[in-house]
Amino acid sequence: MRPYPLIFEPSLKKRIWGGSKINEIFGYPGANQNIGEAWVVSDHPEGKSIIINGEFSGESLGVLMEKYPEWFAAAKLNKFPLLVKVLDANDNLSVQVHPDDEYAMRNEKGESGKTECWYVIESKPGAEIIFGHTAENKSEFIQLAKENKWDRLLARVPARAEDFFFIPSGKVHAIGKGILLLEVQQNSDITYRIYDYDRMGLDGVKRALHFDKAIDIIDFQPANNKPEPHTFEEKGAAKTTLVSCSYFTVEKWLVKGRHDLKLFDVFLLIFIVSGEGVLIYDDGSVLLTKGVSMMIPAKMGGCRVVGNIEAIVSHI
Ligand code: ZN
């Protein structure tokens, strides 16, 4: 079987803070209310990506990985390493933090930790995210939280279209209302909620907080690990490396005209943010329009993109 580009069907998630933008902008089928997340590439048990084109139409990403591990990487991966989501924050998301691999392994039944990053697609004027905190140590954090002094404790920064944020495990964060973004993260769903604005869940019950676990893992001496994006030109494309860390590399591609892809011995995940084009490979072609989420297998052979597109591309 020759590898071919795989297109995925998004898995839509209702959230109390969700809105209607994901379907409005990307035209995904399905309900239009309170949709907070579209998992566009996933092999997580909570929402596995289903392939919708070619020979493997109807199969999940995981099934394919079992059959053809060489489509993914030179050495067999024991699980699909990434999760890519679109998030529509019609309201503020809970303030949260995620563990690293080591903590998750010990305390969450061998799950992965979660380092994530965000590329802002759209935001309303004045929209902000919570990005870190102001406490100098654990006891100050606990004190301010107990006194409900969240405005003093949480650090806010503006978020505008095309901004990029890297959120390593241990960093307190929250997406603020009015922001639509693409998230690339480790394949994990472990979240320790610190503060949820005292609101009710969709079922009328307050969502659980995990303050004690959060306190265990919050970084009180954050390293300066802000990525320095750099842009490089290739024929037909300007590419910016937004981040390259031990879990993933995320790039922004602006393709104009014809761009021949250089493929590596790992898969490439491509999410089309805007524009239109076509991906042409030895055995066929795939239409690229906004919201299309695809994987180009390792060792696929020659392929090229023709058109005018903005895409976020991630790989390990
Ligand atoms: Zn998070």
PDB file of C-alpha atoms and ligand atoms in Angstrom:
ATOM      1  CA  MET A   1       0.000   0.000   0.000  1.00  0.00           C
ATOM      2  CA  ARG A   2       1.424   3.362  -1.030  1.00  0.00           C
ATOM      3  CA  PRO A   3       1.126   6.169   1.519  1.00  0.00           C
ATOM      4  CA  TYR A   4      -1.252   8.987   0.610  1.00  0.00           C
ATOM      5  CA  PRO A   5      -2.364  12.262   2.287  1.00  0.00           C
ATOM      6  CA  LEU A   6      -5.010  11.564   4.930  1.00  0.00           C
ATOM      7  CA  ILE A   7      -7.881  13.966   5.557  1.00  0.00           C
ATOM      8  CA  PHE A   8      -9.600  13.902   8.941  1.00  0.00           C
ATOM      9  CA  GLU A   9     -13.105  14.575  10.106  1.00  0.00           C
ATOM     10  CA  PRO A  10     -13.086  16.932  13.124  1.00  0.00           C
ATOM     11  CA  SER A  11     -14.514  15.721  16.393  1.00  0.00           C
ATOM     12  CA  LEU A  12     -16.654  18.528  17.877  1.00  0.00           C
ATOM     13  CA  LYS A  13     -16.934  19.095  21.636  1.00  0.00           C
ATOM     14  CA  LYS A  14     -19.582  21.050  23.526  1.00  0.00           C
ATOM     15  CA  ARG A  15     -18.187  23.235  26.292  1.00  0.00           C
ATOM     16  CA  ILE A  16     -19.825  25.749  28.652  1.00  0.00           C
ATOM     17  CA  TRP A  17     -17.562  28.435  27.230  1.00  0.00           C
ATOM     18  CA  GLY A  18     -18.002  27.398  23.566  1.00  0.00           C
ATOM     19  CA  GLY A  19     -19.668  29.378  20.792  1.00  0.00           C
ATOM     20  CA  SER A  20     -20.658  29.082  17.150  1.00  0.00           C
ATOM     21  CA  LYS A  21     -17.555  30.348  15.367  1.00  0.00           C
ATOM     22  CA  ILE A  22     -15.914  27.033  14.581  1.00  0.00           C
ATOM     23  CA  ASN A  23     -18.726  25.931  12.317  1.00  0.00           C
ATOM     24  CA  GLU A  24     -19.332  29.430  10.971  1.00  0.00           C
ATOM     25  CA  ILE A  25     -15.732  29.909   9.909  1.00  0.00           C
ATOM     26  CA  PHE A  26     -14.661  26.414   8.952  1.00  0.00           C
ATOM     27  CA  GLY A  27     -17.992  25.039   7.785  1.00  0.00           C
ATOM     28  CA  TYR A  28     -17.847  21.807   9.772  1.00  0.00           C
ATOM     29  CA  PRO A  29     -21.129  19.919   9.832  1.00  0.00           C
ATOM     30  CA  GLY A  30     -23.031  19.525  13.080  1.00  0.00           C
ATOM     31  CA  ALA A  31     -24.503  21.465  15.954  1.00  0.00           C
ATOM     32  CA  ASN A  32     -23.791  25.142  16.187  1.00  0.00           C
ATOM     33  CA  GLN A  33     -24.160  25.939  19.886  1.00  0.00           C
ATOM     34  CA  ASN A  34     -21.600  25.852  22.651  1.00  0.00           C
ATOM     35  CA  ILE A  35     -19.052  24.186  20.393  1.00  0.00           C
ATOM     36  CA  GLY A  36     -15.845  24.904  22.246  1.00  0.00           C
ATOM     37  CA  GLU A  37     -13.431  22.556  20.533  1.00  0.00           C
ATOM     38  CA  ALA A  38     -12.903  20.776  17.256  1.00  0.00           C
ATOM     39  CA  TRP A  39     -10.259  18.096  17.618  1.00  0.00           C
ATOM     40  CA  VAL A  40      -8.825  18.151  14.134  1.00  0.00           C
ATOM     41  CA  VAL A  41      -6.031  15.602  14.580  1.00  0.00           C
ATOM     42  CA  SER A  42      -6.317  13.183  17.445  1.00  0.00           C
ATOM     43  CA  ASP A  43      -5.843   9.630  18.491  1.00  0.00           C
ATOM     44  CA  HIS A  44      -6.973  10.332  22.044  1.00  0.00           C
ATOM     45  CA  PRO A  45      -9.712   7.992  23.387  1.00  0.00           C
ATOM     46  CA  GLU A  46     -11.954  11.032  24.029  1.00  0.00           C
ATOM     47  CA  GLY A  47     -12.147  11.849  20.304  1.00  0.00           C
ATOM     48  CA  LYS A  48     -10.291   9.887  17.670  1.00  0.00           C
ATOM     49  CA  SER A  49      -9.778  11.314  14.205  1.00  0.00           C
ATOM     50  CA  ILE A  50     -11.526   9.403  11.467  1.00  0.00           C
ATOM     51  CA  ILE A  51     -10.018   9.376   7.996  1.00  0.00           C
ATOM     52  CA  ILE A  52     -12.482  10.511   5.316  1.00  0.00           C
ATOM     53  CA  ASN A  53     -10.621   9.901   2.061  1.00  0.00           C
ATOM     54  CA  GLY A  54      -9.084   7.068   0.093  1.00  0.00           C
ATOM     55  CA  GLU A  55      -8.458   3.433   0.970  1.00  0.00           C
ATOM     56  CA  PHE A  56      -8.684   3.989   4.742  1.00  0.00           C
ATOM     57  CA  SER A  57     -11.850   6.073   4.739  1.00  0.00           C
ATOM     58  CA  GLY A  58     -13.773   5.310   7.964  1.00  0.00           C
ATOM     59  CA  GLU A  59     -10.732   4.065   9.885  1.00  0.00           C
ATOM     60  CA  SER A  60      -9.143   5.858  12.812  1.00  0.00           C
ATOM     61  CA  LEU A  61      -5.668   7.269  12.846  1.00  0.00           C
ATOM     62  CA  GLY A  62      -4.649   4.697  15.476  1.00  0.00           C
ATOM     63  CA  VAL A  63      -5.713   1.734  13.328  1.00  0.00           C
ATOM     64  CA  LEU A  64      -3.559   3.029  10.516  1.00  0.00           C
ATOM     65  CA  MET A  65      -0.620   3.534  12.857  1.00  0.00           C
ATOM     66  CA  GLU A  66      -0.824  -0.138  13.846  1.00  0.00           C
ATOM     67  CA  LYS A  67      -0.891  -1.270  10.223  1.00  0.00           C
ATOM     68  CA  TYR A  68       1.682   1.109   8.777  1.00  0.00           C
ATOM     69  CA  PRO A  69       3.968   2.443  11.514  1.00  0.00           C
ATOM     70  CA  GLU A  70       6.463   3.541   8.854  1.00  0.00           C
ATOM     71  CA  TRP A  71       3.939   6.146   7.637  1.00  0.00           C
ATOM     72  CA  PHE A  72       4.479   7.931  10.952  1.00  0.00           C
ATOM     73  CA  ALA A  73       8.146   7.709  11.864  1.00  0.00           C
ATOM     74  CA  ALA A  74      11.253   5.629  11.223  1.00  0.00           C
ATOM     75  CA  ALA A  75      10.887   3.862  14.595  1.00  0.00           C
ATOM     76  CA  LYS A  76       7.450   2.619  15.691  1.00  0.00           C
ATOM     77  CA  LEU A  77       5.705   5.145  17.973  1.00  0.00           C
ATOM     78  CA  ASN A  78       3.926   3.592  20.941  1.00  0.00           C
ATOM     79  CA  LYS A  79       1.174   6.199  20.727  1.00  0.00           C
ATOM     80  CA  PHE A  80       0.290   9.072  18.436  1.00  0.00           C
ATOM     81  CA  PRO A  81       2.218  11.938  20.050  1.00  0.00           C
ATOM     82  CA  LEU A  82       0.202  15.058  19.162  1.00  0.00           C
ATOM     83  CA  LEU A  83      -3.289  16.468  19.473  1.00  0.00           C
ATOM     84  CA  VAL A  84      -4.412  19.445  17.370  1.00  0.00           C
ATOM     85  CA  LYS A  85      -7.559  21.403  18.214  1.00  0.00           C
ATOM     86  CA  VAL A  86      -9.410  24.536  17.209  1.00  0.00           C
ATOM     87  CA  LEU A  87     -10.865  26.330  20.239  1.00  0.00           C
ATOM     88  CA  ASP A  88     -13.601  28.954  20.236  1.00  0.00           C
ATOM     89  CA  ALA A  89     -13.716  30.840  23.528  1.00  0.00           C
ATOM     90  CA  ASN A  90     -17.098  32.553  23.563  1.00  0.00           C
ATOM     91  CA  ASP A  91     -16.492  32.912  27.307  1.00  0.00           C
ATOM     92  CA  ASN A  92     -13.413  32.627  29.533  1.00  0.00           C
ATOM     93  CA  LEU A  93     -11.911  29.172  29.922  1.00  0.00           C
ATOM     94  CA  SER A  94     -11.009  27.965  33.392  1.00  0.00           C
ATOM     95  CA  VAL A  95      -7.603  28.933  34.720  1.00  0.00           C
ATOM     96  CA  GLN A  96      -5.499  25.808  34.599  1.00  0.00           C
ATOM     97  CA  VAL A  97      -2.138  24.134  34.534  1.00  0.00           C
ATOM     98  CA  HIS A  98      -0.898  20.814  33.134  1.00  0.00           C
ATOM     99  CA  PRO A  99       1.667  18.365  34.520  1.00  0.00           C
ATOM    100  CA  ASP A 100       4.869  17.277  32.828  1.00  0.00           C
ATOM    101  CA  ASP A 101       5.476  13.690  31.687  1.00  0.00           C
ATOM    102  CA  GLU A 102       7.122  12.640  34.899  1.00  0.00           C
ATOM    103  CA  TYR A 103       4.328  13.878  37.199  1.00  0.00           C
ATOM    104  CA  ALA A 104       1.599  12.513  34.910  1.00  0.00           C
ATOM    105  CA  MET A 105       3.337   9.140  34.731  1.00  0.00           C
ATOM    106  CA  ARG A 106       3.382   8.886  38.538  1.00  0.00           C
ATOM    107  CA  ASN A 107      -0.028  10.375  39.317  1.00  0.00           C
ATOM    108  CA  GLU A 108      -2.244   9.859  36.257  1.00  0.00           C
ATOM    109  CA  LYS A 109      -1.919   6.164  35.443  1.00  0.00           C
ATOM    110  CA  GLY A 110       0.961   6.542  33.034  1.00  0.00           C
ATOM    111  CA  GLU A 111      -0.618   9.307  30.920  1.00  0.00           C
ATOM    112  CA  SER A 112       1.531  11.873  29.107  1.00  0.00           C
ATOM    113  CA  GLY A 113       2.087  15.333  30.445  1.00  0.00           C
ATOM    114  CA  LYS A 114       0.944  18.305  28.442  1.00  0.00           C
ATOM    115  CA  THR A 115       2.939  21.072  26.875  1.00  0.00           C
ATOM    116  CA  GLU A 116       0.856  23.103  24.440  1.00  0.00           C
ATOM    117  CA  CYS A 117       0.981  26.125  22.183  1.00  0.00           C
ATOM    118  CA  TRP A 118      -1.555  28.472  20.614  1.00  0.00           C
ATOM    119  CA  TYR A 119      -1.782  30.236  17.285  1.00  0.00           C
ATOM    120  CA  VAL A 120      -4.477  32.936  17.420  1.00  0.00           C
ATOM    121  CA  ILE A 121      -6.730  32.849  14.353  1.00  0.00           C
ATOM    122  CA  GLU A 122      -9.121  35.635  15.334  1.00  0.00           C
ATOM    123  CA  SER A 123      -9.783  37.748  18.380  1.00  0.00           C
ATOM    124  CA  LYS A 124     -12.189  40.466  19.444  1.00  0.00           C
ATOM    125  CA  PRO A 125     -10.754  43.881  20.330  1.00  0.00           C
ATOM    126  CA  GLY A 126      -9.433  43.836  23.886  1.00  0.00           C
ATOM    127  CA  ALA A 127      -9.285  40.026  24.120  1.00  0.00           C
ATOM    128  CA  GLU A 128      -6.710  38.706  26.596  1.00  0.00           C
ATOM    129  CA  ILE A 129      -5.253  35.462  27.801  1.00  0.00           C
ATOM    130  CA  ILE A 130      -3.970  34.521  31.226  1.00  0.00           C
ATOM    131  CA  PHE A 131      -0.304  33.735  30.847  1.00  0.00           C
ATOM    132  CA  GLY A 132       1.535  33.013  34.083  1.00  0.00           C
ATOM    133  CA  HIS A 133       1.084  34.476  37.550  1.00  0.00           C
ATOM    134  CA  THR A 134       2.564  37.123  39.817  1.00  0.00           C
ATOM    135  CA  ALA A 135       3.246  35.060  42.963  1.00  0.00           C
ATOM    136  CA  GLU A 136       6.868  34.754  44.011  1.00  0.00           C
ATOM    137  CA  ASN A 137       6.425  31.433  45.741  1.00  0.00           C
ATOM    138  CA  LYS A 138       3.969  28.699  46.594  1.00  0.00           C
ATOM    139  CA  SER A 139       2.695  30.232  49.831  1.00  0.00           C
ATOM    140  CA  GLU A 140       1.996  33.606  48.220  1.00  0.00           C
ATOM    141  CA  PHE A 141       0.073  31.825  45.440  1.00  0.00           C
ATOM    142  CA  ILE A 142      -2.023  29.891  47.958  1.00  0.00           C
ATOM    143  CA  GLN A 143      -2.647  33.012  50.038  1.00  0.00           C
ATOM    144  CA  LEU A 144      -3.858  35.157  47.121  1.00  0.00           C
ATOM    145  CA  ALA A 145      -6.021  32.318  45.807  1.00  0.00           C
ATOM    146  CA  LYS A 146      -7.622  31.764  49.226  1.00  0.00           C
ATOM    147  CA  GLU A 147      -8.398  35.476  49.432  1.00  0.00           C
ATOM    148  CA  ASN A 148      -9.944  35.318  45.961  1.00  0.00           C
ATOM    149  CA  LYS A 149      -7.519  37.977  44.692  1.00  0.00           C
ATOM    150  CA  TRP A 150      -7.422  36.521  41.211  1.00  0.00           C
ATOM    151  CA  ASP A 151      -6.949  39.849  39.463  1.00  0.00           C
ATOM    152  CA  ARG A 152      -3.737  40.409  41.383  1.00  0.00           C
ATOM    153  CA  LEU A 153      -2.529  36.825  41.085  1.00  0.00           C
ATOM    154  CA  LEU A 154      -3.060  36.133  37.389  1.00  0.00           C
ATOM    155  CA  ALA A 155      -0.976  37.765  34.647  1.00  0.00           C
ATOM    156  CA  ARG A 156      -2.901  38.892  31.563  1.00  0.00           C
ATOM    157  CA  VAL A 157      -1.596  39.675  28.098  1.00  0.00           C
ATOM    158  CA  PRO A 158      -3.418  40.816  24.948  1.00  0.00           C
ATOM    159  CA  ALA A 159      -4.045  38.220  22.226  1.00  0.00           C
ATOM    160  CA  ARG A 160      -4.423  39.316  18.618  1.00  0.00           C
ATOM    161  CA  ALA A 161      -4.750  37.424  15.361  1.00  0.00           C
ATOM    162  CA  GLU A 162      -1.441  35.770  14.354  1.00  0.00           C
ATOM    163  CA  ASP A 163      -0.012  35.922  17.899  1.00  0.00           C
ATOM    164  CA  PHE A 164       1.643  32.758  19.111  1.00  0.00           C
ATOM    165  CA  PHE A 165       2.026  31.523  22.699  1.00  0.00           C
ATOM    166  CA  PHE A 166       4.076  28.615  24.027  1.00  0.00           C
ATOM    167  CA  ILE A 167       2.760  27.053  27.223  1.00  0.00           C
ATOM    168  CA  PRO A 168       5.064  24.492  28.788  1.00  0.00           C
ATOM    169  CA  SER A 169       3.740  22.180  31.508  1.00  0.00           C
ATOM    170  CA  GLY A 170       3.669  23.997  34.860  1.00  0.00           C
ATOM    171  CA  LYS A 171       2.616  27.351  33.372  1.00  0.00           C
ATOM    172  CA  VAL A 172      -0.699  28.773  34.625  1.00  0.00           C
ATOM    173  CA  HIS A 173      -2.864  29.791  31.664  1.00  0.00           C
ATOM    174  CA  ALA A 174      -6.352  30.394  30.309  1.00  0.00           C
ATOM    175  CA  ILE A 175      -7.842  31.435  27.023  1.00  0.00           C
ATOM    176  CA  GLY A 176      -9.951  34.554  27.445  1.00  0.00           C
ATOM    177  CA  LYS A 177     -13.284  35.207  25.796  1.00  0.00           C
ATOM    178  CA  GLY A 178     -13.416  36.385  22.201  1.00  0.00           C
ATOM    179  CA  ILE A 179     -10.469  34.296  21.002  1.00  0.00           C
ATOM    180  CA  LEU A 180     -10.440  31.630  18.289  1.00  0.00           C
ATOM    181  CA  LEU A 181      -7.189  29.703  18.109  1.00  0.00           C
ATOM    182  CA  LEU A 182      -5.433  26.578  16.946  1.00  0.00           C
ATOM    183  CA  GLU A 183      -3.761  24.534  19.670  1.00  0.00           C
ATOM    184  CA  VAL A 184      -0.991  21.999  19.139  1.00  0.00           C
ATOM    185  CA  GLN A 185      -0.251  19.912  22.208  1.00  0.00           C
ATOM    186  CA  GLN A 186       1.043  16.633  23.513  1.00  0.00           C
ATOM    187  CA  ASN A 187      -1.541  13.859  23.243  1.00  0.00           C
ATOM    188  CA  SER A 188      -2.955  14.191  26.747  1.00  0.00           C
ATOM    189  CA  ASP A 189      -6.136  15.475  28.354  1.00  0.00           C
ATOM    190  CA  ILE A 190      -4.873  16.068  31.888  1.00  0.00           C
ATOM    191  CA  THR A 191      -5.900  19.452  33.203  1.00  0.00           C
ATOM    192  CA  TYR A 192      -5.745  20.763  36.758  1.00  0.00           C
ATOM    193  CA  ARG A 193      -8.336  23.478  37.094  1.00  0.00           C
ATOM    194  CA  ILE A 194      -7.348  26.250  39.488  1.00  0.00           C
ATOM    195  CA  TYR A 195     -10.210  28.714  39.146  1.00  0.00           C
ATOM    196  CA  ASP A 196     -13.451  28.564  37.156  1.00  0.00           C
ATOM    197  CA  TYR A 197     -15.020  31.982  37.854  1.00  0.00           C
ATOM    198  CA  ASP A 198     -17.479  30.298  40.251  1.00  0.00           C
ATOM    199  CA  ARG A 199     -19.747  29.373  37.366  1.00  0.00           C
ATOM    200  CA  MET A 200     -21.990  26.350  36.770  1.00  0.00           C
ATOM    201  CA  GLY A 201     -21.240  23.610  34.252  1.00  0.00           C
ATOM    202  CA  LEU A 202     -23.617  22.649  31.398  1.00  0.00           C
ATOM    203  CA  ASP A 203     -25.250  20.235  33.853  1.00  0.00           C
ATOM    204  CA  GLY A 204     -25.907  22.983  36.425  1.00  0.00           C
ATOM    205  CA  VAL A 205     -23.132  21.794  38.769  1.00  0.00           C
ATOM    206  CA  LYS A 206     -19.852  23.608  39.343  1.00  0.00           C
ATOM    207  CA  ARG A 207     -16.956  21.875  37.597  1.00  0.00           C
ATOM    208  CA  ALA A 208     -14.347  20.262  39.835  1.00  0.00           C
ATOM    209  CA  LEU A 209     -11.213  22.159  40.789  1.00  0.00           C
ATOM    210  CA  HIS A 210      -7.860  20.430  41.351  1.00  0.00           C
ATOM    211  CA  PHE A 211      -6.077  23.041  43.409  1.00  0.00           C
ATOM    212  CA  ASP A 212      -3.800  20.685  45.383  1.00  0.00           C
ATOM    213  CA  LYS A 213      -2.432  18.911  42.337  1.00  0.00           C
ATOM    214  CA  ALA A 214      -2.054  22.264  40.567  1.00  0.00           C
ATOM    215  CA  ILE A 215      -0.017  23.663  43.451  1.00  0.00           C
ATOM    216  CA  ASP A 216       2.277  20.621  43.199  1.00  0.00           C
ATOM    217  CA  ILE A 217       3.240  21.432  39.635  1.00  0.00           C
ATOM    218  CA  ILE A 218       2.957  25.205  39.115  1.00  0.00           C
ATOM    219  CA  ASP A 219       6.250  26.706  38.087  1.00  0.00           C
ATOM    220  CA  PHE A 220       7.348  29.364  40.581  1.00  0.00           C
ATOM    221  CA  GLN A 221      10.646  30.074  38.860  1.00  0.00           C
ATOM    222  CA  PRO A 222       9.700  30.059  35.208  1.00  0.00           C
ATOM    223  CA  ALA A 223      12.607  29.734  32.816  1.00  0.00           C
ATOM    224  CA  ASN A 224      12.713  32.213  29.998  1.00  0.00           C
ATOM    225  CA  ASN A 225      11.572  29.804  27.333  1.00  0.00           C
ATOM    226  CA  LYS A 226       9.755  32.204  25.064  1.00  0.00           C
ATOM    227  CA  PRO A 227      10.392  30.927  21.549  1.00  0.00           C
ATOM    228  CA  GLU A 228      12.064  33.223  19.037  1.00  0.00           C
ATOM    229  CA  PRO A 229      10.207  32.726  15.760  1.00  0.00           C
ATOM    230  CA  HIS A 230      12.310  32.857  12.624  1.00  0.00           C
ATOM    231  CA  THR A 231      11.222  33.017   9.014  1.00  0.00           C
ATOM    232  CA  PHE A 232      12.919  31.322   6.083  1.00  0.00           C
ATOM    233  CA  GLU A 233      12.058  31.500   2.418  1.00  0.00           C
ATOM    234  CA  GLU A 234      11.712  28.460   0.210  1.00  0.00           C
ATOM    235  CA  LYS A 235      10.610  28.464  -3.397  1.00  0.00           C
ATOM    236  CA  GLY A 236       6.897  29.351  -3.324  1.00  0.00           C
ATOM    237  CA  ALA A 237       6.601  29.590   0.463  1.00  0.00           C
ATOM    238  CA  ALA A 238       7.572  31.751   3.420  1.00  0.00           C
ATOM    239  CA  LYS A 239       7.853  29.559   6.511  1.00  0.00           C
ATOM    240  CA  THR A 240       8.124  30.690  10.110  1.00  0.00           C
ATOM    241  CA  THR A 241       9.201  28.322  12.845  1.00  0.00           C
ATOM    242  CA  LEU A 242       6.976  29.370  15.736  1.00  0.00           C
ATOM    243  CA  VAL A 243       8.393  26.900  18.232  1.00  0.00           C
ATOM    244  CA  SER A 244      10.599  23.847  18.281  1.00  0.00           C
ATOM    245  CA  CYS A 245      10.667  22.021  21.617  1.00  0.00           C
ATOM    246  CA  SER A 246      11.239  18.414  22.660  1.00  0.00           C
ATOM    247  CA  TYR A 247       7.591  17.516  21.927  1.00  0.00           C
ATOM    248  CA  PHE A 248       6.823  19.301  18.668  1.00  0.00           C
ATOM    249  CA  THR A 249       7.830  21.786  16.035  1.00  0.00           C
ATOM    250  CA  VAL A 250       5.153  24.175  14.814  1.00  0.00           C
ATOM    251  CA  GLU A 251       5.517  26.266  11.679  1.00  0.00           C
ATOM    252  CA  LYS A 252       3.396  28.784   9.857  1.00  0.00           C
ATOM    253  CA  TRP A 253       3.472  28.461   6.079  1.00  0.00           C
ATOM    254  CA  LEU A 254       2.400  31.106   3.596  1.00  0.00           C
ATOM    255  CA  VAL A 255       2.301  29.432   0.213  1.00  0.00           C
ATOM    256  CA  LYS A 256       2.016  31.503  -2.960  1.00  0.00           C
ATOM    257  CA  GLY A 257       2.038  29.794  -6.331  1.00  0.00           C
ATOM    258  CA  ARG A 258       3.803  26.445  -6.429  1.00  0.00           C
ATOM    259  CA  HIS A 259       5.702  24.964  -3.509  1.00  0.00           C
ATOM    260  CA  ASP A 260       7.418  21.560  -3.653  1.00  0.00           C
ATOM    261  CA  LEU A 261       7.373  19.915  -0.232  1.00  0.00           C
ATOM    262  CA  LYS A 262      10.501  18.481   1.274  1.00  0.00           C
ATOM    263  CA  LEU A 263       9.377  15.457   3.265  1.00  0.00           C
ATOM    264  CA  PHE A 264      11.176  14.007   6.263  1.00  0.00           C
ATOM    265  CA  ASP A 265      11.019  10.596   7.834  1.00  0.00           C
ATOM    266  CA  VAL A 266       8.207  11.751  10.149  1.00  0.00           C
ATOM    267  CA  PHE A 267       4.593  12.673   9.405  1.00  0.00           C
ATOM    268  CA  LEU A 268       3.526  16.289   8.806  1.00  0.00           C
ATOM    269  CA  LEU A 269       0.225  17.658  10.100  1.00  0.00           C
ATOM    270  CA  ILE A 270      -1.211  20.501   8.055  1.00  0.00           C
ATOM    271  CA  PHE A 271      -4.144  22.683   9.082  1.00  0.00           C
ATOM    272  CA  ILE A 272      -5.391  25.211   6.544  1.00  0.00           C
ATOM    273  CA  VAL A 273      -6.192  28.472   8.324  1.00  0.00           C
ATOM    274  CA  SER A 274      -7.186  30.427   5.215  1.00  0.00           C
ATOM    275  CA  GLY A 275      -6.886  30.538   1.438  1.00  0.00           C
ATOM    276  CA  GLU A 276      -7.335  27.904  -1.215  1.00  0.00           C
ATOM    277  CA  GLY A 277      -5.147  25.500  -3.088  1.00  0.00           C
ATOM    278  CA  VAL A 278      -4.519  21.934  -4.071  1.00  0.00           C
ATOM    279  CA  LEU A 279      -2.020  19.344  -2.917  1.00  0.00           C
ATOM    280  CA  ILE A 280      -0.786  17.244  -5.818  1.00  0.00           C
ATOM    281  CA  TYR A 281       0.984  13.929  -5.230  1.00  0.00           C
ATOM    282  CA  ASP A 282       2.002  10.996  -7.439  1.00  0.00           C
ATOM    283  CA  ASP A 283      -1.370   9.232  -7.283  1.00  0.00           C
ATOM    284  CA  GLY A 284      -3.840  12.108  -7.086  1.00  0.00           C
ATOM    285  CA  SER A 285      -4.712  15.432  -5.526  1.00  0.00           C
ATOM    286  CA  VAL A 286      -6.488  16.882  -2.515  1.00  0.00           C
ATOM    287  CA  LEU A 287      -8.366  20.183  -2.334  1.00  0.00           C
ATOM    288  CA  LEU A 288      -7.088  22.541   0.362  1.00  0.00           C
ATOM    289  CA  THR A 289      -9.644  24.949   1.805  1.00  0.00           C
ATOM    290  CA  LYS A 290      -9.839  26.586   5.220  1.00  0.00           C
ATOM    291  CA  GLY A 291     -10.518  24.128   8.015  1.00  0.00           C
ATOM    292  CA  VAL A 292      -9.027  21.136   6.162  1.00  0.00           C
ATOM    293  CA  SER A 293      -6.881  19.069   8.487  1.00  0.00           C
ATOM    294  CA  MET A 294      -4.552  16.497   6.993  1.00  0.00           C
ATOM    295  CA  MET A 295      -1.543  14.335   7.584  1.00  0.00           C
ATOM    296  CA  ILE A 296       1.166  13.780   5.017  1.00  0.00           C
ATOM    297  CA  PRO A 297       2.771  10.446   5.831  1.00  0.00           C
ATOM    298  CA  ALA A 298       6.522  10.054   6.160  1.00  0.00           C
ATOM    299  CA  LYS A 299       8.162   8.843   2.957  1.00  0.00           C
ATOM    300  CA  MET A 300       5.217   9.713   0.757  1.00  0.00           C
ATOM    301  CA  GLY A 301       7.324  10.642  -2.213  1.00  0.00           C
ATOM    302  CA  GLY A 302       7.075  13.893  -4.122  1.00  0.00           C
ATOM    303  CA  CYS A 303       4.223  16.296  -3.584  1.00  0.00           C
ATOM    304  CA  ARG A 304       3.509  19.966  -4.073  1.00  0.00           C
ATOM    305  CA  VAL A 305       1.058  22.607  -3.013  1.00  0.00           C
ATOM    306  CA  VAL A 306      -0.318  24.966  -5.620  1.00  0.00           C
ATOM    307  CA  GLY A 307      -2.392  27.950  -4.555  1.00  0.00           C
ATOM    308  CA  ASN A 308      -2.491  30.665  -2.005  1.00  0.00           C
ATOM    309  CA  ILE A 309      -2.754  29.399   1.560  1.00  0.00           C
ATOM    310  CA  GLU A 310      -1.946  30.115   5.180  1.00  0.00           C
ATOM    311  CA  ALA A 311      -1.339  26.904   7.106  1.00  0.00           C
ATOM    312  CA  ILE A 312      -0.086  25.779  10.485  1.00  0.00           C
ATOM    313  CA  VAL A 313       2.152  22.750  10.097  1.00  0.00           C
ATOM    314  CA  SER A 314       3.287  20.605  12.987  1.00  0.00           C
ATOM    315  CA  HIS A 315       5.475  17.549  13.436  1.00  0.00           C
ATOM    316  CA  ILE A 316       7.592  15.801  16.014  1.00  0.00           C
TER     317      ILE A 316
HETATM  318 ZN    ZN B   1      -4.250  24.102  28.701  1.00  0.00          ZN
END
